[in-house]
Coordinates of N, CA, C and O in Angstrom, one line a residue:
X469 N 0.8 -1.2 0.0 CA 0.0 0.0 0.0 C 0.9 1.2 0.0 O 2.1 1.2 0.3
X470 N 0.3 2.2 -0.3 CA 1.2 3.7 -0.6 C 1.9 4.5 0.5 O 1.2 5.6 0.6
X471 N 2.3 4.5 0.9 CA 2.8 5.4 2.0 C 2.0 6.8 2.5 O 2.2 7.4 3.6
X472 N 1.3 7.2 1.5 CA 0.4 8.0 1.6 C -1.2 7.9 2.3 O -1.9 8.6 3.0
X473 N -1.3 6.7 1.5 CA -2.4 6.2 2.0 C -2.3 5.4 3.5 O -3.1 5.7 4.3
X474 N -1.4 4.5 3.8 CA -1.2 4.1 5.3 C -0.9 5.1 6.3 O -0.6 4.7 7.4
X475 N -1.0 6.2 6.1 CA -0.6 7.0 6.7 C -2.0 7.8 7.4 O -2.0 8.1 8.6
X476 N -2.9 8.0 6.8 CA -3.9 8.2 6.5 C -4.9 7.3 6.9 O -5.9 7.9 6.9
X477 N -5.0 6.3 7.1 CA -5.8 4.8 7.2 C -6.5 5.1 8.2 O -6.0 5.9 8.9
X478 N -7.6 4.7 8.6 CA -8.6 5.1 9.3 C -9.8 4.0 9.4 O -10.4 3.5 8.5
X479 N -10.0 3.7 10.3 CA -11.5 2.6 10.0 C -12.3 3.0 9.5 O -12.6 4.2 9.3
X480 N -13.0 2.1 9.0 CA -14.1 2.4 7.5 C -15.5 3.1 8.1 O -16.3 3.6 7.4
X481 N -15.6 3.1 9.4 CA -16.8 3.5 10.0 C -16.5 5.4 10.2 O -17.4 6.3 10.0
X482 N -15.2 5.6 10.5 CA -15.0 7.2 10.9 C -15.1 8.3 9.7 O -14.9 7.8 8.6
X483 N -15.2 9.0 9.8 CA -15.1 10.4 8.7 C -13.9 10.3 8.1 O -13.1 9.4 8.5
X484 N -13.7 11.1 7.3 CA -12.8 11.2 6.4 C -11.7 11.9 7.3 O -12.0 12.8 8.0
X485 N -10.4 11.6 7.1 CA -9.6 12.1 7.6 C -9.0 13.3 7.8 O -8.4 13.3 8.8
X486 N -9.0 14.1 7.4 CA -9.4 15.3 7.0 C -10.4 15.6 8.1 O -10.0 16.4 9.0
X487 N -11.4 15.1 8.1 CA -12.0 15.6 9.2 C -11.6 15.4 10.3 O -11.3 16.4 11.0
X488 N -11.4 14.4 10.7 CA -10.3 13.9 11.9 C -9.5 14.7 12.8 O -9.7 15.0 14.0
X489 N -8.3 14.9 11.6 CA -7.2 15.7 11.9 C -7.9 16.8 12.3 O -7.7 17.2 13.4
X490 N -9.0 17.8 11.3 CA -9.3 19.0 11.9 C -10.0 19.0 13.1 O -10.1 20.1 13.7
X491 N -10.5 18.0 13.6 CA -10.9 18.6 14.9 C -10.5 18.0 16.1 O -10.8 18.3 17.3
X492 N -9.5 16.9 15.7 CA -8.2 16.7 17.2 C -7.3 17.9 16.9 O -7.3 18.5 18.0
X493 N -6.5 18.6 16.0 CA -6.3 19.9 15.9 C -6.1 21.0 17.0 O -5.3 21.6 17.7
X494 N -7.9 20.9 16.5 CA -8.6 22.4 17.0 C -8.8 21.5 18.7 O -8.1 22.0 19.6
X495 N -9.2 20.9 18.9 CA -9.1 20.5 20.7 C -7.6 20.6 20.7 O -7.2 21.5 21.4
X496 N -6.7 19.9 20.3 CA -5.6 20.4 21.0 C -5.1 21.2 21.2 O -4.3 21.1 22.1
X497 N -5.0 22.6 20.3 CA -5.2 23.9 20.3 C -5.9 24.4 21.6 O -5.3 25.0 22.4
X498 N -6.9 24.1 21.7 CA -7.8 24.8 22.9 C -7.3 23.6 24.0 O -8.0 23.8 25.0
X499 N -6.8 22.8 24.1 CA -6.3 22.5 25.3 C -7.1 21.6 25.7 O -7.1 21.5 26.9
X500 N -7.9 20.7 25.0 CA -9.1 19.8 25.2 C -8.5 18.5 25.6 O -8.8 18.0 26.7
X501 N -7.5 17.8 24.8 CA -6.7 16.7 24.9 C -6.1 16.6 26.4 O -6.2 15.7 27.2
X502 N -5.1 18.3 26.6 CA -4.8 17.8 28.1 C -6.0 17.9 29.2 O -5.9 17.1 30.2
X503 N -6.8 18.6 29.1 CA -7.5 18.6 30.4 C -8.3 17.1 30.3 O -8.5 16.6 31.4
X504 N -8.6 16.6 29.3 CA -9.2 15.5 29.7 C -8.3 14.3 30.1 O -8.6 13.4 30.9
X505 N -7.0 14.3 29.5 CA -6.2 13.3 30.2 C -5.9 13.9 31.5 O -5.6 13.0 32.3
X506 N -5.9 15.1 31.9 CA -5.6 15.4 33.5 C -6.7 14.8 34.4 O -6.4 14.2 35.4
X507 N -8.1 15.3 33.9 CA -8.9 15.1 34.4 C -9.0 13.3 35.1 O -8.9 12.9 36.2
X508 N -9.0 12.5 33.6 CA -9.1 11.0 34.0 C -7.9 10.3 34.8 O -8.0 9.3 35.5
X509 N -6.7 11.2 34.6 CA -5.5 10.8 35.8 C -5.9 11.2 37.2 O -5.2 10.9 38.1
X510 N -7.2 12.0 37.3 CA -7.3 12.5 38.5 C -8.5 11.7 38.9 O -8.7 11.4 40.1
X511 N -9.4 11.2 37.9 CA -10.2 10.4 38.7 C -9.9 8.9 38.4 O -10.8 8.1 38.5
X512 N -9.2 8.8 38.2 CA -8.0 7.2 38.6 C -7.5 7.3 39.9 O -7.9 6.6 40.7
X513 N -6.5 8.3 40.1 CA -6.2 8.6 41.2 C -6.7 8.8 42.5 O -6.0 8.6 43.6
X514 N -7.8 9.1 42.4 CA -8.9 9.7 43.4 C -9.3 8.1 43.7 O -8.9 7.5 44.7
X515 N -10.0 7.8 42.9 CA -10.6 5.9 43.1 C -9.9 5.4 43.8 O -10.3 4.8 44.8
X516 N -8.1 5.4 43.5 CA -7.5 4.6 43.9 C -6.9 4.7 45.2 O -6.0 3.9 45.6
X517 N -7.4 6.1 46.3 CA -7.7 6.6 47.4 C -5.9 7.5 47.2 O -5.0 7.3 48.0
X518 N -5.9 8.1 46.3 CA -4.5 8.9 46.5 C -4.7 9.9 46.0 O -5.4 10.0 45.0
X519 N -3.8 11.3 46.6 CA -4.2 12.5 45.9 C -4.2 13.0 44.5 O -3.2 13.2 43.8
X520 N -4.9 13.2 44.3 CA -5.5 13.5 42.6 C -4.2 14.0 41.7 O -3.9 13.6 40.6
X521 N -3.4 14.9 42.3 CA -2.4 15.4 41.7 C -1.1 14.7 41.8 O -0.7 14.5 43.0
X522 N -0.5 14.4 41.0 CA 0.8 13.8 41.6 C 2.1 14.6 42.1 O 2.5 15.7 41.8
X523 N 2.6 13.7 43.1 CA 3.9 14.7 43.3 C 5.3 14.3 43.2 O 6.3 15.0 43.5
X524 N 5.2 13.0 42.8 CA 6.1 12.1 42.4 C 6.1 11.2 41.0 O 5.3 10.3 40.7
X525 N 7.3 11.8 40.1 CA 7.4 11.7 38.7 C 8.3 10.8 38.6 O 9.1 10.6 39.5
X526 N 8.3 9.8 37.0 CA 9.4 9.0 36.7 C 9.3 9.4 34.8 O 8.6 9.2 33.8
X527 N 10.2 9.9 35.1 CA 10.9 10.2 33.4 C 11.6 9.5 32.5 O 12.7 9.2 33.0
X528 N 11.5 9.0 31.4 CA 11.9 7.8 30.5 C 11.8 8.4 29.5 O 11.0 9.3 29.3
X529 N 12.9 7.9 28.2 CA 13.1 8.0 26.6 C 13.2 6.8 26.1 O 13.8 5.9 26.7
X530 N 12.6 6.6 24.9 CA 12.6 5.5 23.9 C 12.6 6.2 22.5 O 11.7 6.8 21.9
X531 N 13.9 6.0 22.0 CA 14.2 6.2 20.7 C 13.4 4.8 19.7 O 13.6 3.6 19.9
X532 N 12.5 5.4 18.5 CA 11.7 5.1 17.7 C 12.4 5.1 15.9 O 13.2 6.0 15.5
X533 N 12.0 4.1 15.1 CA 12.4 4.6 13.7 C 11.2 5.0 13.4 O 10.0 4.7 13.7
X534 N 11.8 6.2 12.7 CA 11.0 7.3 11.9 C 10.6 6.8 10.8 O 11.5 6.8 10.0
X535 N 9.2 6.3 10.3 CA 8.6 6.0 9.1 C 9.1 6.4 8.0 O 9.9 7.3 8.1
X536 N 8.7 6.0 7.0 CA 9.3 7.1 5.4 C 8.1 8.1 5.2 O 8.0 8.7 4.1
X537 N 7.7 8.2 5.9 CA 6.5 9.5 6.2 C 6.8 10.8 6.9 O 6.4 12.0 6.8
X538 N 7.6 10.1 7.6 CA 8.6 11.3 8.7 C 9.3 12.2 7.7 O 10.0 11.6 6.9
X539 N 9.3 13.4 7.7 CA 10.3 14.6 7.6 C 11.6 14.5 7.8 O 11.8 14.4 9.0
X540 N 12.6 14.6 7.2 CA 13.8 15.0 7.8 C 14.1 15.8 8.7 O 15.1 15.6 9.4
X541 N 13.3 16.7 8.8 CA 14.2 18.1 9.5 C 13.3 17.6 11.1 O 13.2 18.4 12.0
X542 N 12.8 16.5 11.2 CA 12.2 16.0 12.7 C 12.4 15.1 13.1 O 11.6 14.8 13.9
X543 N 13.6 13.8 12.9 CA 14.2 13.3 12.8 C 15.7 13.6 13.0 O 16.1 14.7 12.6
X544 N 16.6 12.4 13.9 CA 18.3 12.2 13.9 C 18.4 11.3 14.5 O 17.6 10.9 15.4
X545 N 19.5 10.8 13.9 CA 20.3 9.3 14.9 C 20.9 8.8 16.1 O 22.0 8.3 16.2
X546 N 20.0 8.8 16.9 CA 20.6 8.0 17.8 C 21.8 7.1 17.9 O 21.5 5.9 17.8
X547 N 23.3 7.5 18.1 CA 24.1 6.4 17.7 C 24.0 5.8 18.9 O 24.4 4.7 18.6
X548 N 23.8 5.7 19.8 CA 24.1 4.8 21.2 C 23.2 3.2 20.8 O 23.5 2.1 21.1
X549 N 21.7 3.7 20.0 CA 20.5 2.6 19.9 C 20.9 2.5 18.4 O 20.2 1.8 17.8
X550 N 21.6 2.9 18.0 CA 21.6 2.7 16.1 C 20.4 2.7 15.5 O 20.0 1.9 14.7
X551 N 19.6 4.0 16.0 CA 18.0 4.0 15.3 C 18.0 5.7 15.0 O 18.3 6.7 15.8
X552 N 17.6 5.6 13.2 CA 17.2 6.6 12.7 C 15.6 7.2 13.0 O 14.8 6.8 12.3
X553 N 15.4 7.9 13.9 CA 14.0 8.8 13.9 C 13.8 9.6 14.9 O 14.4 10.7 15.0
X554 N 12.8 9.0 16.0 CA 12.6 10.3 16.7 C 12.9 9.5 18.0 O 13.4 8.4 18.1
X555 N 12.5 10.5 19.4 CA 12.8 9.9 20.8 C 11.6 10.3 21.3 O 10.9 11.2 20.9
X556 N 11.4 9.5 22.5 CA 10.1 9.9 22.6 C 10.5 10.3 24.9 O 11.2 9.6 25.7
X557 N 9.8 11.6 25.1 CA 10.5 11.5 26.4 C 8.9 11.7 27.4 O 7.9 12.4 27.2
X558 N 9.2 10.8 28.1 CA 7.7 10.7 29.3 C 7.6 11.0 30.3 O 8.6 10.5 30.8
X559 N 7.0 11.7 31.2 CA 6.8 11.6 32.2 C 5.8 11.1 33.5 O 5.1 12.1 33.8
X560 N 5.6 10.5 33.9 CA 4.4 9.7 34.1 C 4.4 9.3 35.9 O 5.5 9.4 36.4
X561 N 3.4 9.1 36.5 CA 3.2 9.3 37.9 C 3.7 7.8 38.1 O 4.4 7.1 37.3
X562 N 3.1 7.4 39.9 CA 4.1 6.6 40.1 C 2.8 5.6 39.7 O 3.0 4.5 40.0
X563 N 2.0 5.8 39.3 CA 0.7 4.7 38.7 C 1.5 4.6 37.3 O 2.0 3.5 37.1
X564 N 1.6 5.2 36.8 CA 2.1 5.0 35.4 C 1.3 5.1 34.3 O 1.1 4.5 33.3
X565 N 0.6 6.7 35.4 CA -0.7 7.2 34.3 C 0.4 8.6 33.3 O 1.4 9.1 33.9
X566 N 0.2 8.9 32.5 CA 0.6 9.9 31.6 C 1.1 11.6 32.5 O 0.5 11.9 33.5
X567 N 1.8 12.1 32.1 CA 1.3 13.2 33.0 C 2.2 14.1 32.2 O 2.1 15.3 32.6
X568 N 2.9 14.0 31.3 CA 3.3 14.8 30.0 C 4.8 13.9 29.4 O 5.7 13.3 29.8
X569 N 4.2 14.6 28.1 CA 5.0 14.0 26.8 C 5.7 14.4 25.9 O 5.0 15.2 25.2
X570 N 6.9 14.4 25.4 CA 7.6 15.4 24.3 C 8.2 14.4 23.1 O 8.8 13.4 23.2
X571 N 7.9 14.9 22.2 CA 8.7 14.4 21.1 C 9.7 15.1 20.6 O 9.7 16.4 20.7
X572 N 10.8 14.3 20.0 CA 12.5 15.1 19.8 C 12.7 14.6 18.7 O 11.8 13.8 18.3
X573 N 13.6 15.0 17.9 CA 14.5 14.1 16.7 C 15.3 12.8 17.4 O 15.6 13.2 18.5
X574 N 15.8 11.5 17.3 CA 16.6 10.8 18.1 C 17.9 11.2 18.4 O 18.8 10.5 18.9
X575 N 18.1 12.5 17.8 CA 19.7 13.0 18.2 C 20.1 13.5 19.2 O 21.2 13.7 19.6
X576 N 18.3 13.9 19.9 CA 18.3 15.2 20.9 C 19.0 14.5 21.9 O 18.9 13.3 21.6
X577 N 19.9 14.9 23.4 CA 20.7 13.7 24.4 C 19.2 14.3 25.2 O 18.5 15.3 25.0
X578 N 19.3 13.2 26.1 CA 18.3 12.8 27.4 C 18.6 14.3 28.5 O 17.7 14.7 29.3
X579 N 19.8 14.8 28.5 CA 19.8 15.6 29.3 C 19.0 17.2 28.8 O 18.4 17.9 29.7
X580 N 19.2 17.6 27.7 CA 18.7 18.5 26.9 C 17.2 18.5 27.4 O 16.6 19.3 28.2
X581 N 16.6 17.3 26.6 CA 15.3 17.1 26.5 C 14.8 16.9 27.4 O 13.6 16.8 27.2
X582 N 15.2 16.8 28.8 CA 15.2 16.3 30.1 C 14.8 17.6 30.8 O 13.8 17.8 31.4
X583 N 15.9 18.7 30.8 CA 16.3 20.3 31.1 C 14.2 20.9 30.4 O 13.4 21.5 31.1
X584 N 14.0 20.4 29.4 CA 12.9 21.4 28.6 C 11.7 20.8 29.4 O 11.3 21.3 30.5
X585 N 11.2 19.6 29.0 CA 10.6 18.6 30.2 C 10.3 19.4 31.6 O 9.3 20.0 32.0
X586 N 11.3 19.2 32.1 CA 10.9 20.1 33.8 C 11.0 21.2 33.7 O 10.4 21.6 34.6
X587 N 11.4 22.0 33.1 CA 10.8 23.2 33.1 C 9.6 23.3 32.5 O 9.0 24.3 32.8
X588 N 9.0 22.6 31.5 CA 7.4 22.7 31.4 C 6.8 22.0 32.8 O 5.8 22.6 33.3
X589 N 7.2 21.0 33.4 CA 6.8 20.7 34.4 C 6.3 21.3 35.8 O 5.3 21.1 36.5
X590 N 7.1 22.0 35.8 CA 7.3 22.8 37.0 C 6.5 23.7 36.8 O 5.6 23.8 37.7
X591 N 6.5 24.9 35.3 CA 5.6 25.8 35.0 C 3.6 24.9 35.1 O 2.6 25.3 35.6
X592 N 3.8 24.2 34.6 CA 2.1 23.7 34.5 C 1.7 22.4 35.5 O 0.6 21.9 35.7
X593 N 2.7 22.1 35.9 CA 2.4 20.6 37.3 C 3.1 21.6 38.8 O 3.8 20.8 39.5
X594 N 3.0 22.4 39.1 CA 3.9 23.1 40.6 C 3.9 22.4 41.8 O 4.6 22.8 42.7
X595 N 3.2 21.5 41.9 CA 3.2 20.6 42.9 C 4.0 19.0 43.2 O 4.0 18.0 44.0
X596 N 4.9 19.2 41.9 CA 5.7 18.2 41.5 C 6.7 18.5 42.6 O 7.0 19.7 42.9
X597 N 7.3 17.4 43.3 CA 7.9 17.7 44.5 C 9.4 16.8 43.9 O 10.5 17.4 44.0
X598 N 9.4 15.5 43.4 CA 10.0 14.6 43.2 C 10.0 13.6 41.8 O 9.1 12.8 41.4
X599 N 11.2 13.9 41.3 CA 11.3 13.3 40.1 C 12.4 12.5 39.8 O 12.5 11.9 38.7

């Protein structure tokens, strides 16, 4: 199949892609995506009788190959993993619910990406105590 078209692939029941994209987009633009993954980390959390917010973080990278779909200029090589694409860096509570995410080229080093990471952290999670 075309590279164009798997890329694109979608189940036969959803709208056309295009539609799709435009309106995961426009919620993530307006900030829809995170509040509702905050929200459901919070009532996970809450169920599971612990405070809604976390204050204890665990940060991880996994270097990915970059499809032939991928861009160059968003993409690099990881020489340590011998993988051309991207890195992917996490941060996630001690449940190992989501709690923010960055994407890099695989060239970016862990400490760089690490440095940008907590400082978005700190700016929009302030109750982060321990990472």
């Amino acid at each position: 199949m075309d590279a164009f078209l798997r890329r694109r692939a979608l189940p036969a029941d959803y709208p056309p892609w295009q539609t799709v994209y435009y309106h995961f987009a426009a919620w993530h633009r307006r900030g829809v995506i995170a509040f509702l993954r905050d929200q459901l980390r919070r009532q996970i959390r809450t169920g599971q009788g612990r405070c809604p917010w976390p204050v204890t973080l665990i940060l991880d990278s996994q270097s990915v190959k970059g499809a032939e779909t991928v861009s160059k200029a968003t993409r690099g090589f990881d020489a340590g993993k011998k993988i051309n694409g991207r890195k992917r860096h996490i941060a996630v509570d001690t449940l190992g619910l989501p709690v923010m995410i960055t994407v890099t080229p695989a060239d970016t080093t862990d400490r760089d990406a690490a440095r940008e990471l907590l400082w978005r952290l700190r700016v929009m999670q302030p109750q982060i105590t321990q990472v």
